[in-house]
Short mmCIF file of C-alpha atoms and ligand atoms in Angstrom, two decimals:
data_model
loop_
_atom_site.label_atom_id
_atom_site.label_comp_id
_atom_site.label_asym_id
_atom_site.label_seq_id
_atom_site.Cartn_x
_atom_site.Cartn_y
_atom_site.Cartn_z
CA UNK A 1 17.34 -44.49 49.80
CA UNK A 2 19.82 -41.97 50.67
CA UNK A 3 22.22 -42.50 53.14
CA UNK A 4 21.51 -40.05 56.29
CA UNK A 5 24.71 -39.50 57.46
CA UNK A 6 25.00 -37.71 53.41
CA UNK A 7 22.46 -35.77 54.64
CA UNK A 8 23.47 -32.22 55.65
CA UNK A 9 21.12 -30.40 58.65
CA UNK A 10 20.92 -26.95 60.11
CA UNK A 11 19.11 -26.85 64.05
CA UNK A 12 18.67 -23.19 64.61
CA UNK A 13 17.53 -21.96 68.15
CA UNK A 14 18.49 -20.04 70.90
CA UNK A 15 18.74 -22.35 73.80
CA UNK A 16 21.80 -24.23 73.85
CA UNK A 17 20.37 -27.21 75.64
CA UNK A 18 17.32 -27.34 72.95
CA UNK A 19 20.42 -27.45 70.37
CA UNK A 20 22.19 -30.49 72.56
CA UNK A 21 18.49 -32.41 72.76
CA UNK A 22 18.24 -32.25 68.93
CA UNK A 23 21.77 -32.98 67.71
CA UNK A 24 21.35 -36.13 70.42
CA UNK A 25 17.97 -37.18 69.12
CA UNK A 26 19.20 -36.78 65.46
CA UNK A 27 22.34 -38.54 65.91
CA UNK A 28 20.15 -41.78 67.71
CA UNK A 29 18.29 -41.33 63.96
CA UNK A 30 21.04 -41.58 62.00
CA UNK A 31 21.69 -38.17 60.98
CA UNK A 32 25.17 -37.11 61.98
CA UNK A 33 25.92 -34.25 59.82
CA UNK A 34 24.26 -31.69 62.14
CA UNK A 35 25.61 -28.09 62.69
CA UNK A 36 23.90 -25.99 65.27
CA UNK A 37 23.56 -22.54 65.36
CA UNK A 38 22.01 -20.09 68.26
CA UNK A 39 21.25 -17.27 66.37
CA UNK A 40 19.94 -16.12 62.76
CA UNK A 41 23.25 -14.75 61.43
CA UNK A 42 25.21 -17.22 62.55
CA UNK A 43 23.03 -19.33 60.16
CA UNK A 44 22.61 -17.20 57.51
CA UNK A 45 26.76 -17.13 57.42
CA UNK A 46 26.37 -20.95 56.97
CA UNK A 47 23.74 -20.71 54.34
CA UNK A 48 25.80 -18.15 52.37
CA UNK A 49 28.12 -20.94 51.67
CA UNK A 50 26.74 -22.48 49.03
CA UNK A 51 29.06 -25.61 48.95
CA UNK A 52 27.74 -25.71 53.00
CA UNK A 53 23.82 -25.21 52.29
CA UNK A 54 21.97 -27.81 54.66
CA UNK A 55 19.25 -29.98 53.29
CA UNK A 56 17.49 -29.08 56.30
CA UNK A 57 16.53 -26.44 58.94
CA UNK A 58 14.99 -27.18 61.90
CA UNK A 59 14.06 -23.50 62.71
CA UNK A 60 12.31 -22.35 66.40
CA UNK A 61 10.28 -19.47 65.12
CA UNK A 62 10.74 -17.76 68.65
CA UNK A 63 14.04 -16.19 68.87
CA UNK A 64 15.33 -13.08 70.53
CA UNK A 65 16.83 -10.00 67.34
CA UNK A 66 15.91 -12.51 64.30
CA UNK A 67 13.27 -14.55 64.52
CA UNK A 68 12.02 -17.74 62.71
CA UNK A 69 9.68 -15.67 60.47
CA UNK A 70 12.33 -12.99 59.21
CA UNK A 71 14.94 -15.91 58.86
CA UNK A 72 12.81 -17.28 56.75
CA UNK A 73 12.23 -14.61 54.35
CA UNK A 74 16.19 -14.40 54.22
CA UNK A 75 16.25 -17.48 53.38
CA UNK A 76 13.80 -17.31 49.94
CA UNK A 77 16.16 -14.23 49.54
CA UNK A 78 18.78 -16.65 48.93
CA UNK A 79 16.62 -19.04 47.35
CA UNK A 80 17.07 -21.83 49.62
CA UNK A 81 15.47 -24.82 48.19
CA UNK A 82 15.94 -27.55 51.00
CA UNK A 83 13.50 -28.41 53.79
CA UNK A 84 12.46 -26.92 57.05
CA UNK A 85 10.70 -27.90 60.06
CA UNK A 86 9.31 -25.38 62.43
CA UNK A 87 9.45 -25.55 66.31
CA UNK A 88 8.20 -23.16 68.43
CA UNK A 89 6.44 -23.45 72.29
CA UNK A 90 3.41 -21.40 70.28
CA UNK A 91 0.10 -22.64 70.28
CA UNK A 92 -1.17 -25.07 67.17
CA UNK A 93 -2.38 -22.25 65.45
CA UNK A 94 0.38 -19.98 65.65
CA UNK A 95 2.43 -22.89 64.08
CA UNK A 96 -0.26 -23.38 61.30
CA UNK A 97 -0.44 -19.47 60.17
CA UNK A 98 3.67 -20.07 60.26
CA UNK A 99 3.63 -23.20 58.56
CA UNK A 100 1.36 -21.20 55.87
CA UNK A 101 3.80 -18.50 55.75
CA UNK A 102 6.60 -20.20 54.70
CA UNK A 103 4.67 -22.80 52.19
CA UNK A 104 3.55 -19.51 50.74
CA UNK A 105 7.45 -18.49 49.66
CA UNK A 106 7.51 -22.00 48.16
CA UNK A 107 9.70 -23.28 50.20
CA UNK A 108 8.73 -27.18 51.43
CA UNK A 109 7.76 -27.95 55.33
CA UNK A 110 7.69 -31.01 56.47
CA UNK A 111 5.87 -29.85 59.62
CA UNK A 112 5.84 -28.47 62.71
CA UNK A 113 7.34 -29.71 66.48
CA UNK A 114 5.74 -28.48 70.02
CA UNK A 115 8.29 -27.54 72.64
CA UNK A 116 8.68 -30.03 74.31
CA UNK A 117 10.44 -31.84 71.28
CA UNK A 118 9.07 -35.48 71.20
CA UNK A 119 11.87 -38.02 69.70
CA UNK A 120 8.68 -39.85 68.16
CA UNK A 121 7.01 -36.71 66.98
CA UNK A 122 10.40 -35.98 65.35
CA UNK A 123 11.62 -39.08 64.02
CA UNK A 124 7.51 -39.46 62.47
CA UNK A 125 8.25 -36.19 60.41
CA UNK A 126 11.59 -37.39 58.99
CA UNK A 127 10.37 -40.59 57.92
CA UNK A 128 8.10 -39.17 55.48
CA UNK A 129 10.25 -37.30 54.22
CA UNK A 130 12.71 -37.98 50.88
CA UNK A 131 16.17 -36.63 50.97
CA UNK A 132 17.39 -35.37 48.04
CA UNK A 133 19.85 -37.74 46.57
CA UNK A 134 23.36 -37.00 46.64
CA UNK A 135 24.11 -35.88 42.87
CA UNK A 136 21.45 -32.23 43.83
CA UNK A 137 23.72 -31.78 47.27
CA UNK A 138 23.70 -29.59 48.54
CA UNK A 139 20.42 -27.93 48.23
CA UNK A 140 20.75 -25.43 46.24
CA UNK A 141 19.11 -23.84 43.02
CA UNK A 142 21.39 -22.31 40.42
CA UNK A 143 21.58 -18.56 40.24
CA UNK A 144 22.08 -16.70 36.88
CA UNK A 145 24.81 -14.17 36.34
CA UNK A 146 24.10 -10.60 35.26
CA UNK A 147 25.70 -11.10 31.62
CA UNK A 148 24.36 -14.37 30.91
CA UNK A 149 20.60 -12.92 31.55
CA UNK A 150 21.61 -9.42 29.21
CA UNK A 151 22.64 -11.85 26.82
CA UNK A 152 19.20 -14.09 27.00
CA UNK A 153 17.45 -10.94 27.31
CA UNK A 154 19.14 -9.53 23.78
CA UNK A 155 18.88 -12.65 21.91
CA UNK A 156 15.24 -13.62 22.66
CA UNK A 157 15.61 -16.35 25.08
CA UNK A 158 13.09 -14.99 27.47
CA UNK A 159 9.42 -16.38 26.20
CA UNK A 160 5.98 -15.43 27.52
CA UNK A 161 3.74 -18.46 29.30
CA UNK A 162 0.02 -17.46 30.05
CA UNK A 163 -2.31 -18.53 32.55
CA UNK A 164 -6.16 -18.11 32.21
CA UNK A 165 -8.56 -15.72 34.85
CA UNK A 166 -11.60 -16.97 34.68
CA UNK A 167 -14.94 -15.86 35.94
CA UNK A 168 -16.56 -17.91 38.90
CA UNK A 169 -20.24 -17.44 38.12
CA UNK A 170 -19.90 -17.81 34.36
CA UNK A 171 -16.76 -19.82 33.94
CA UNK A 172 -15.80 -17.37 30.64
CA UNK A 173 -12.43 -16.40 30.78
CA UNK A 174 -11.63 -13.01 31.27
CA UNK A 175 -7.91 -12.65 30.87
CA UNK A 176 -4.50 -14.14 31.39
CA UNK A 177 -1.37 -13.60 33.53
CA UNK A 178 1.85 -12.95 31.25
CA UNK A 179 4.58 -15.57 33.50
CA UNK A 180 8.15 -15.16 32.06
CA UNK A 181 9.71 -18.02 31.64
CA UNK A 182 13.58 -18.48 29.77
CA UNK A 183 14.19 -21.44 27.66
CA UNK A 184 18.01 -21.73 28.52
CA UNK A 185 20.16 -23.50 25.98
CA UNK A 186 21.34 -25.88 28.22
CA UNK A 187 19.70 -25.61 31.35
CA UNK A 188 16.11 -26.03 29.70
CA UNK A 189 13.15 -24.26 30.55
CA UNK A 190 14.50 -22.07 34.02
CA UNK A 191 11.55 -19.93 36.15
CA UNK A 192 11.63 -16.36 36.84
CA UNK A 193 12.57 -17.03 40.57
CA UNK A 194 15.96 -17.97 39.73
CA UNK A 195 16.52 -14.59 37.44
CA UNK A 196 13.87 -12.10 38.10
CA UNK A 197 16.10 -10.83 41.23
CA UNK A 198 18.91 -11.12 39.61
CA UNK A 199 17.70 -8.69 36.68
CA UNK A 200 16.44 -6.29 39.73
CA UNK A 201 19.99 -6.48 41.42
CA UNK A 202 21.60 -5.45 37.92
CA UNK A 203 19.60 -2.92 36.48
CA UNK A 204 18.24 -5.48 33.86
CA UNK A 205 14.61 -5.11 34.79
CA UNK A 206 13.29 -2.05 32.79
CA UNK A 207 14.72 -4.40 29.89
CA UNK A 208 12.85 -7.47 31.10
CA UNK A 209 9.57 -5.87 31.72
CA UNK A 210 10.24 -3.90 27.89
CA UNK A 211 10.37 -7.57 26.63
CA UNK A 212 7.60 -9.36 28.32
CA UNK A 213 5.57 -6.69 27.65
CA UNK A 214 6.05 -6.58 24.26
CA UNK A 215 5.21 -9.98 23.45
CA UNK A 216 2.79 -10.14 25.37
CA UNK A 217 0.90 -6.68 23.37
CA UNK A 218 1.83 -8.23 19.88
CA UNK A 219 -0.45 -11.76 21.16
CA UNK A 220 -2.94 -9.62 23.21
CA UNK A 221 -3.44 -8.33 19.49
CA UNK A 222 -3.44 -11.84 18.16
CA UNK A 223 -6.17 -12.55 20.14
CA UNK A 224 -8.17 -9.94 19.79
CA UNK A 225 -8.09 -10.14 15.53
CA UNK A 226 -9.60 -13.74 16.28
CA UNK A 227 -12.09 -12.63 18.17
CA UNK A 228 -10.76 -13.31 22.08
CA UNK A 229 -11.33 -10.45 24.34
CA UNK A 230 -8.82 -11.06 26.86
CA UNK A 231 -7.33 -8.72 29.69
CA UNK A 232 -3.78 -9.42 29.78
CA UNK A 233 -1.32 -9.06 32.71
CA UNK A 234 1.83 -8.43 33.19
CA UNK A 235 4.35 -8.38 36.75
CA UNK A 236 5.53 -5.15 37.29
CA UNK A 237 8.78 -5.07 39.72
CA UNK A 238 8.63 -1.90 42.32
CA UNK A 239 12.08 -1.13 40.57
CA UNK A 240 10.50 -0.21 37.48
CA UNK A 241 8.34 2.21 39.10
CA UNK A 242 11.85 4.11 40.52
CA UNK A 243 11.91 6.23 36.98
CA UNK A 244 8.98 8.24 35.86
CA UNK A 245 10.37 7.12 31.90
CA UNK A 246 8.14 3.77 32.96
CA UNK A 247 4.63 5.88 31.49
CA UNK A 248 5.86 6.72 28.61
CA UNK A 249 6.93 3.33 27.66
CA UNK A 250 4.26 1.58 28.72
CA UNK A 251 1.70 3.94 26.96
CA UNK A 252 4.44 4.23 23.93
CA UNK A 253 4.28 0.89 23.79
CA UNK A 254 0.45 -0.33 24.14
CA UNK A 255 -0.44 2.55 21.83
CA UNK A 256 1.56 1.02 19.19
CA UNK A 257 0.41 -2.11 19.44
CA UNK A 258 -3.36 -1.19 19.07
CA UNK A 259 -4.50 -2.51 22.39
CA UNK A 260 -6.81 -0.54 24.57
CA UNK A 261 -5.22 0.40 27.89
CA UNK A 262 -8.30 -0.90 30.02
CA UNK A 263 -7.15 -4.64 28.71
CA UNK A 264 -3.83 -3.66 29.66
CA UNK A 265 -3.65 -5.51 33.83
CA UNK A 266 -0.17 -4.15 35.76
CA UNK A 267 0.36 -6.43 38.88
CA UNK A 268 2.26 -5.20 41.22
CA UNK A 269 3.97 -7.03 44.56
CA UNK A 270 6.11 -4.58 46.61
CA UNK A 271 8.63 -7.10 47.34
CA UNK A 272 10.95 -5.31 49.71
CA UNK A 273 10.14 -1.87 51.66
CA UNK A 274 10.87 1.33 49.34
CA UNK A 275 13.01 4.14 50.03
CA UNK A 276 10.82 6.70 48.59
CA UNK A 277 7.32 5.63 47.83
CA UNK A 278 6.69 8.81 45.74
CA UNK A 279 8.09 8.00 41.99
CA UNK A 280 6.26 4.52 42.18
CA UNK A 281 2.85 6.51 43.68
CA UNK A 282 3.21 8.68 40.56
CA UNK A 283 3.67 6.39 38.32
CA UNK A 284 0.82 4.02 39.42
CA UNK A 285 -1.71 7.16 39.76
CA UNK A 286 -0.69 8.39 36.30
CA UNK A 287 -1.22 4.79 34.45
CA UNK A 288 -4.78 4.39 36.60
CA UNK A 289 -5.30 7.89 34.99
CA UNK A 290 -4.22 6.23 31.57
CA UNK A 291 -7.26 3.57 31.95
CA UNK A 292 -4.49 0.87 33.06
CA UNK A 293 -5.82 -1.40 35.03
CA UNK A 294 -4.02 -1.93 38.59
CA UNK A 295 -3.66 -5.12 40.36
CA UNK A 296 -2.41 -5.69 44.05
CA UNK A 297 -0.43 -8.87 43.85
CA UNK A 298 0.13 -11.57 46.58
CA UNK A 299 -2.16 -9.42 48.46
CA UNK A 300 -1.45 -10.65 52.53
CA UNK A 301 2.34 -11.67 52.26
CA UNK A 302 4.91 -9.61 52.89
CA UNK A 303 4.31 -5.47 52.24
CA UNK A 304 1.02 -6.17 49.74
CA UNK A 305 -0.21 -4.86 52.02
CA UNK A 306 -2.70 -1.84 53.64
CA UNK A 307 -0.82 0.73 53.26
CA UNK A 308 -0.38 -0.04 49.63
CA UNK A 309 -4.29 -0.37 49.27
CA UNK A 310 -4.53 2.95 50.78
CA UNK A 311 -2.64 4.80 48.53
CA UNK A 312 -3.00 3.42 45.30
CA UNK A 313 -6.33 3.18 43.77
CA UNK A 314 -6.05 -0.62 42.48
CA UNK A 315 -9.00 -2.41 40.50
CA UNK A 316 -7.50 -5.73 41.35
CA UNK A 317 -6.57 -7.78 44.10
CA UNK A 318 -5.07 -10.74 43.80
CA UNK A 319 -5.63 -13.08 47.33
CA UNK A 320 -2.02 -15.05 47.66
CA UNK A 321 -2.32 -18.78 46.76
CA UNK A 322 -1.26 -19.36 50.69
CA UNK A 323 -4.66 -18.44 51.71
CA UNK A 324 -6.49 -19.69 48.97
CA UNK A 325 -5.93 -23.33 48.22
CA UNK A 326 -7.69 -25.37 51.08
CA UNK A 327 -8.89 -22.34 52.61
CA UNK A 328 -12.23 -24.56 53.04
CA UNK A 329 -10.47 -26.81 55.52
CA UNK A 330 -8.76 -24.62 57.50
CA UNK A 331 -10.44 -22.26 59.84
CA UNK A 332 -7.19 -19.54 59.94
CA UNK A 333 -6.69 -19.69 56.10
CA UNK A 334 -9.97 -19.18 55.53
CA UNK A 335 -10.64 -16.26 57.93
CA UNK A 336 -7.91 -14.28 56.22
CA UNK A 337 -9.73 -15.62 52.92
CA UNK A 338 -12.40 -14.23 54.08
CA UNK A 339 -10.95 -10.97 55.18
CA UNK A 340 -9.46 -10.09 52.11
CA UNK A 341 -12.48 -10.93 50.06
CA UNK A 342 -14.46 -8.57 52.10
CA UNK A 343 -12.17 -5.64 52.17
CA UNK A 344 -11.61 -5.76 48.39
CA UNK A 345 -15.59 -5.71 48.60
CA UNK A 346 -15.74 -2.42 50.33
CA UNK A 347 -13.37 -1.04 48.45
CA UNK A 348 -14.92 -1.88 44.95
CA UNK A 349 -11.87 -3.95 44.12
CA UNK A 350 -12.45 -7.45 41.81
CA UNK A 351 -11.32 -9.58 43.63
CA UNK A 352 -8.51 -13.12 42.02
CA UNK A 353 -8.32 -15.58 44.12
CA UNK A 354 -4.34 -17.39 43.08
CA UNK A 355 -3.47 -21.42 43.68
CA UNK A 356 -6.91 -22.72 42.99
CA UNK A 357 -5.50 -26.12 42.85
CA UNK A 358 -8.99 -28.64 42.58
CA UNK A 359 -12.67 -28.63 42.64
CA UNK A 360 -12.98 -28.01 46.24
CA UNK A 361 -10.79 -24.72 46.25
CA UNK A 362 -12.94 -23.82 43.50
CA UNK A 363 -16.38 -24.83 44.83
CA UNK A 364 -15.64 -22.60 48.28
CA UNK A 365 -14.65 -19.62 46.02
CA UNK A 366 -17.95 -19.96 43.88
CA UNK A 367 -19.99 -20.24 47.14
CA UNK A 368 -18.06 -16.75 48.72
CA UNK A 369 -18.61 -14.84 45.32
CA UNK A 370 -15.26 -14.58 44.44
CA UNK A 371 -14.75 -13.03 41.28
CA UNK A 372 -12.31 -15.01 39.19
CA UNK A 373 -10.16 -17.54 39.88
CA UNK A 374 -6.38 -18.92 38.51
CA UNK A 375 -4.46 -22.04 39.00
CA UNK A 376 -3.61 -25.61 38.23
CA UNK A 377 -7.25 -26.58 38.64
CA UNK A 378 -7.81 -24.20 35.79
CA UNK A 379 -4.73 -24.50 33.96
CA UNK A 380 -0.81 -24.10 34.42
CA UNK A 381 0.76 -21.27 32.96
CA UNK A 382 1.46 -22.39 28.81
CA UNK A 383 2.77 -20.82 25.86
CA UNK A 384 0.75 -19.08 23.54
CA UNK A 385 0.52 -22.08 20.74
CA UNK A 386 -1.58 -24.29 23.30
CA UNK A 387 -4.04 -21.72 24.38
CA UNK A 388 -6.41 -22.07 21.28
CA UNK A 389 -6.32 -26.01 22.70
CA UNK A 390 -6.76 -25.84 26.04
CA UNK A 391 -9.35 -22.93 25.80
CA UNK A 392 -12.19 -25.39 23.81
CA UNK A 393 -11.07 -28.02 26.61
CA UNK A 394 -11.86 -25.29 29.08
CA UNK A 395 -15.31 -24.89 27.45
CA UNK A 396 -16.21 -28.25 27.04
CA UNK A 397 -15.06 -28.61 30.78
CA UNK A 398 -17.86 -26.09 31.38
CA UNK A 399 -20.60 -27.54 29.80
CA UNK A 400 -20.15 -31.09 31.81
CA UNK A 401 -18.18 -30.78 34.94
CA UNK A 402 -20.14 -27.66 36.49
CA UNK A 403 -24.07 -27.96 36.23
CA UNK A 404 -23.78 -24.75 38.85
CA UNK A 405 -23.12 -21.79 36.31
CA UNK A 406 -25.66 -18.61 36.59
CA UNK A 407 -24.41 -17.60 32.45
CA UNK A 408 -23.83 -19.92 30.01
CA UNK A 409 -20.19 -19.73 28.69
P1 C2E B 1 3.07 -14.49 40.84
O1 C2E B 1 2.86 -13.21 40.10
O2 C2E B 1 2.43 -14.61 42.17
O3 C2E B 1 2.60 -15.65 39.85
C1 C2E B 1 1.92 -16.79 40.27
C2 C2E B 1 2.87 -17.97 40.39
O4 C2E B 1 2.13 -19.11 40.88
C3 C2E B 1 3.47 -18.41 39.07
O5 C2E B 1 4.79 -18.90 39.33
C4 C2E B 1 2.54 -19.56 38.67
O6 C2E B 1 3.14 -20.47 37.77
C5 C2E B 1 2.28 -20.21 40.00
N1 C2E B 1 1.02 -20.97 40.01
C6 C2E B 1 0.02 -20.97 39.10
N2 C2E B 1 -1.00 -21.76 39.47
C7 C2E B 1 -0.65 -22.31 40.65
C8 C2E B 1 -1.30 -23.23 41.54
O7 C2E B 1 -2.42 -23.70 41.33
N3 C2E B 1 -0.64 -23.54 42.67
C9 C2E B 1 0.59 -23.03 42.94
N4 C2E B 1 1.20 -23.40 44.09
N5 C2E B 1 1.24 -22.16 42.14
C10 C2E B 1 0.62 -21.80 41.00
P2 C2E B 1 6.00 -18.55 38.37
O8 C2E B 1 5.55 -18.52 36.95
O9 C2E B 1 7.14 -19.41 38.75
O10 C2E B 1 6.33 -17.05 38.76
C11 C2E B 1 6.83 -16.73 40.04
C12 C2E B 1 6.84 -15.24 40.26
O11 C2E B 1 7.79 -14.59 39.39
C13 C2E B 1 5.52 -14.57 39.94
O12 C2E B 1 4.66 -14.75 41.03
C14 C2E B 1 5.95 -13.13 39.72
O13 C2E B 1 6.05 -12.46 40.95
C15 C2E B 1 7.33 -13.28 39.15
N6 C2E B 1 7.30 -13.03 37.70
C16 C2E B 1 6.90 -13.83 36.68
N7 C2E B 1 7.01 -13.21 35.48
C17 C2E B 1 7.48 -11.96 35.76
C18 C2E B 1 7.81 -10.82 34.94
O14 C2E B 1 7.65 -10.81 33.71
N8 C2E B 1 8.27 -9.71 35.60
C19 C2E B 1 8.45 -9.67 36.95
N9 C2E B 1 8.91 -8.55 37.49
N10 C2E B 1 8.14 -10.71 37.73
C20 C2E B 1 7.67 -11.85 37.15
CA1 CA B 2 1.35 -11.92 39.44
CA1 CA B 3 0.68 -13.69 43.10
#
């Protein structure tokens, strides 16, 4: 057990006396390193110190300039990797579809608190939780340096995972998604959120996406001489859609490799608001014209969003995993479940449902005619070598866990 006075909080909100009632009601728990902080930036100052990063925010989501929500997506900016607990004098469900939110930037909640804050209600929540013990304080995930990642970049480090798409009704797999992943010397195996900005920050990412999708051509073409007709997909960043050189490549590229274009999936997440939307529109209508296939990615976070759906014609969407796994068990999930399923309908989109995490996700996704379906129920994302493996699992799977299947695999 970790001692709590090691433990480092952050109580953002914009009444002073709600500040005073927490520190008190923290301190009577035990927890005495507690900085307060009335407004977003203040906070954000204290977060930018990395040596200061709290283990915990206690964040009220209703604040006047910032509020909870856009701190929050300042905070995955700066990949914050401690715990937060939302407070807010919203109704339940206002806290639940905020709760959602944030799980869905992967960052951990241990739950929400109505105004007014109840000691018990409090002191419940931070029993459950674990501290992180003292060697990983403060919270904080390690962030790459530009020449360290144009080095890993140049000598191979970065390595292709893949994670099956398969099809609902038949269970056959369709495709894969390409997942970059960078087996660090020393570090071990590292994920893309601790690089993939950092690449986008540094102009590395036209180099990234050259590499990923390279590899992940030459085994598209691997599996297709034995006989596997899989889509594969690749994350495209909106920064390499800022130069129209991105067609060429990409077609230079697939041509070469002897892979038709329509197996060729680009997913695509606008991740912060562009400038100018029309060198990325350009690009995406000219690789549609190419026979690429278009996905909408984390479709219902951040700017995936309408506008995007309206403009570009997409074959894909891709529902976020924050409003797919238990969407059967939670009436606001699964109305914007719902929603997106039907307006991909409409729009003659196919329609991924991400996070499909066990049998139930899966069973309410079956029942709704989704198309296909990824995620840890199906399979993690894994290198190329254990594909051949886990595919004849898969299969086997098939035949005796589902008796529900309209097409034999
Ligand atoms: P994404 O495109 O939304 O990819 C899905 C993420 O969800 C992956 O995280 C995957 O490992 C994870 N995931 C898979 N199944 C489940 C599940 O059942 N439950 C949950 N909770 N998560 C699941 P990963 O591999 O860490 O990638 C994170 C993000 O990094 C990706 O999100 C994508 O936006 C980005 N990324 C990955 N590879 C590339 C790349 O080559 N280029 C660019 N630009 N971005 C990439
Ligand atoms: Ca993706
Ligand atoms: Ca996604």
């Amino acid at each position: 057990m970790v001692e709590r006075s090691a433990v480092t909080i952050l109580a953002l909100d914009d009444e002073p006396f709600m500040l005073k009632l927490l520190a008190r009601m923290l301190a009577n728990m035990g927890f005495t390193s507690v900085t307060l902080c009335d407004n977003g930036h203040a906070a954000l100052a204290r977060i930018d110190n990395v040596s200061a990063r709290p283990n915990l925010i206690l964040l009220d989501l209703n604040m006047p300039g910032m509020d909870g929500i856009e701190f929050v997506r300042h905070l995955v900016e700066r990949n914050y990797s401690g715990s937060l607990i939302l407070i807010s004098g919203e109704d339940e469900r206002m806290l639940q579809t905020a709760e959602k939110l944030v799980q869905a930037h992967k960052i951990q909640v241990l739950g929400h608190l109505h105004k007014p804050v109840k000691p018990e209600v409090l002191s419940a929540l931070l029993e459950q939780w674990t501290p992180p013990a003292p060697s990983s304080l403060p919270a904080v995930k390690k962030i790459y340096g530009a020449d360290e990642l144009r080095a890993a970049i140049d000598s191979g480090q970065l390595v292709n995972y893949y994670q099956p798409k398969v099809a609902l009704a038949s269970g056959e797999v369709v495709g894969v998604e390409t997942l970059v992943r960078w087996r660090h010397p020393v570090d071990g195996l590292v994920f893309p959120d601790q690089f993939i900005s950092v690449a986008e920050a540094h102009g590395l990412i036209n180099d990234l996406t050259r590499t990923v999708l390279t590899s992940a051509l030459a085994q598209a073409k691997v599996w297709q001489q034995a006989g596997l007709t899989l889509r594969v997909a690749i994350n495209i960043s909106m920064d390499n859609l800022a130069s129209l050189d991105f067609v060429d490549f990409v077609v230079d590229l697939t041509t070469r490799a002897g892979v038709p274009p329509q197996r060729v999936v680009l997913e695509v997440t606008e991740s912060r608001l562009m400038q100018d939307t029309r060198a990325p529109l350009e690009i995406l209508t000219r690789l549609r014209l190419k026979r690429f296939r278009l996905s909408i990615d984390d479709f219902g976070t951040g700017h995936s969003s309408l506008a995007q759906l309206r403009d570009i014609p997409f074959d894909e969407l891709k529902i976020d995993q924050g409003f797919v796994h238990r969407a059967w068990s939670n009436e606001t999930l699964r109305a914007m479940y719902d929603a997106s399923l039907a307006l991909a309908r409409q729009l003659g989109m196919e329609v991924v449902a991400e996070g499909v995490e066990d049998r139930d996700d899966w069973d309410l996704l079956q029942r709704t005619g989704c198309d296909l379906a990824q995620g840890a129920f199906i399979s993690a994302p894994m290198p190329a070598a254990d594909f051949s493996g886990w595919l004849e699992n898969w299969q086997e799977r098939v035949r005796t866990e589902f008796g529900n299947f309209n097409v034999a695999p």
